[in-house]
Phi, psi and omega in degrees: 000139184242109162258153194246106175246119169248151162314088165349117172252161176314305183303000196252339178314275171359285210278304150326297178311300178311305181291311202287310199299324186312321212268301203287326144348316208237015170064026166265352165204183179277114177298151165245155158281138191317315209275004151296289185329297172293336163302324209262300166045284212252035182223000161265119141283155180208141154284138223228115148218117159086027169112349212251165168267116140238023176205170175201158175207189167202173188219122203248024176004077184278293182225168198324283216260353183240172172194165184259049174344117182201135188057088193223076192242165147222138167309126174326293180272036161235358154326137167084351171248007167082033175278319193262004196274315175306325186301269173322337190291306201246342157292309155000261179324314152323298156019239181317314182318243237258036158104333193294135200242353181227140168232148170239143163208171182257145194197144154269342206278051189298276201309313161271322165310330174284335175290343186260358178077056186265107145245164178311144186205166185230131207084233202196108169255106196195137162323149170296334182280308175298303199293355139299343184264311182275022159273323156347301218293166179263317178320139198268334173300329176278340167297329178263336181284309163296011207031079183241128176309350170274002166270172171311116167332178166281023191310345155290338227016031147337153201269141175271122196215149178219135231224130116312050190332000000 
């Protein structure tokens, strides 16, 4: 089996919509709205075997030096093939490419983010000076990375895990 992991095109959303809803089903991730999906477009990798989109993943820029691993899925009958390892691998590698020197994400997923040297952490690791600046943003994802009460609890109850580059 061969996978191909690339940079996400529009026409690829669909199929994005899909695998993320599979997920948001099972309370393991958030639904998004499509008209998220297509804004966000050029911050997805999606994995390709044999022509098909069966994964995804995205990389999120919260500041100069941190960003967000989000949405990170594979279709139920690609488990087990190193399919999301690949995923995660090459959002990584985005990354390092554009300077982010900390990656954070929210997960149930312990076990495969800790193989990628993903650890747990508690707070908000970012200056007092940055964390002025990132309460500004409109994004609800930076809004659950700072906790800040105007997002939404933690009602999934997911692990806060943080990555050094």
């Amino acid at each position: 089996m061969s996978v191909v992991v690339r940079s996400a095109k529009t026409g690829d959303v669909k199929k994005i919509r899909k695998i993320v809803d599979a997920y948001s089903d099972q309370r393991r991730l958030l639904s998004k709205e499509t008209v998220t999906l297509f804004e966000a477009v050029q911050e997805f990798v999606v994995a390709e075997v044999d022509g098909e989109v069966v994964g995804c993943g995205a990389l999120h820029v919260l500041w100069e030096d941190l960003a967000e691993v989000r949405t990170v899925a594979v279709i139920e009958s690609m488990h087990g093939q190193g399919v999301g390892h690949k995923i995660l691998d090459q959002v990584l590698k985005n990354a390092k490419e554009i300077g982010v020197k900390k990656v954070f994400c929210l997960t149930f997923e312990t076990k495969f983010f800790g193989a990628h040297g993903f650890e747990e952490i508690q707070g908000t690791p970012v200056t007092p000076e940055v964390y002025q600046q990132m309460i500004r943003s409109f994004d609800a994802g930076v809004a659950e990375f700072l906790d800040l009460e105007s997002a939404k609890p933690n009602t999934l109850g997911n692990t806060r895990m943080l990555k050094i580059l």
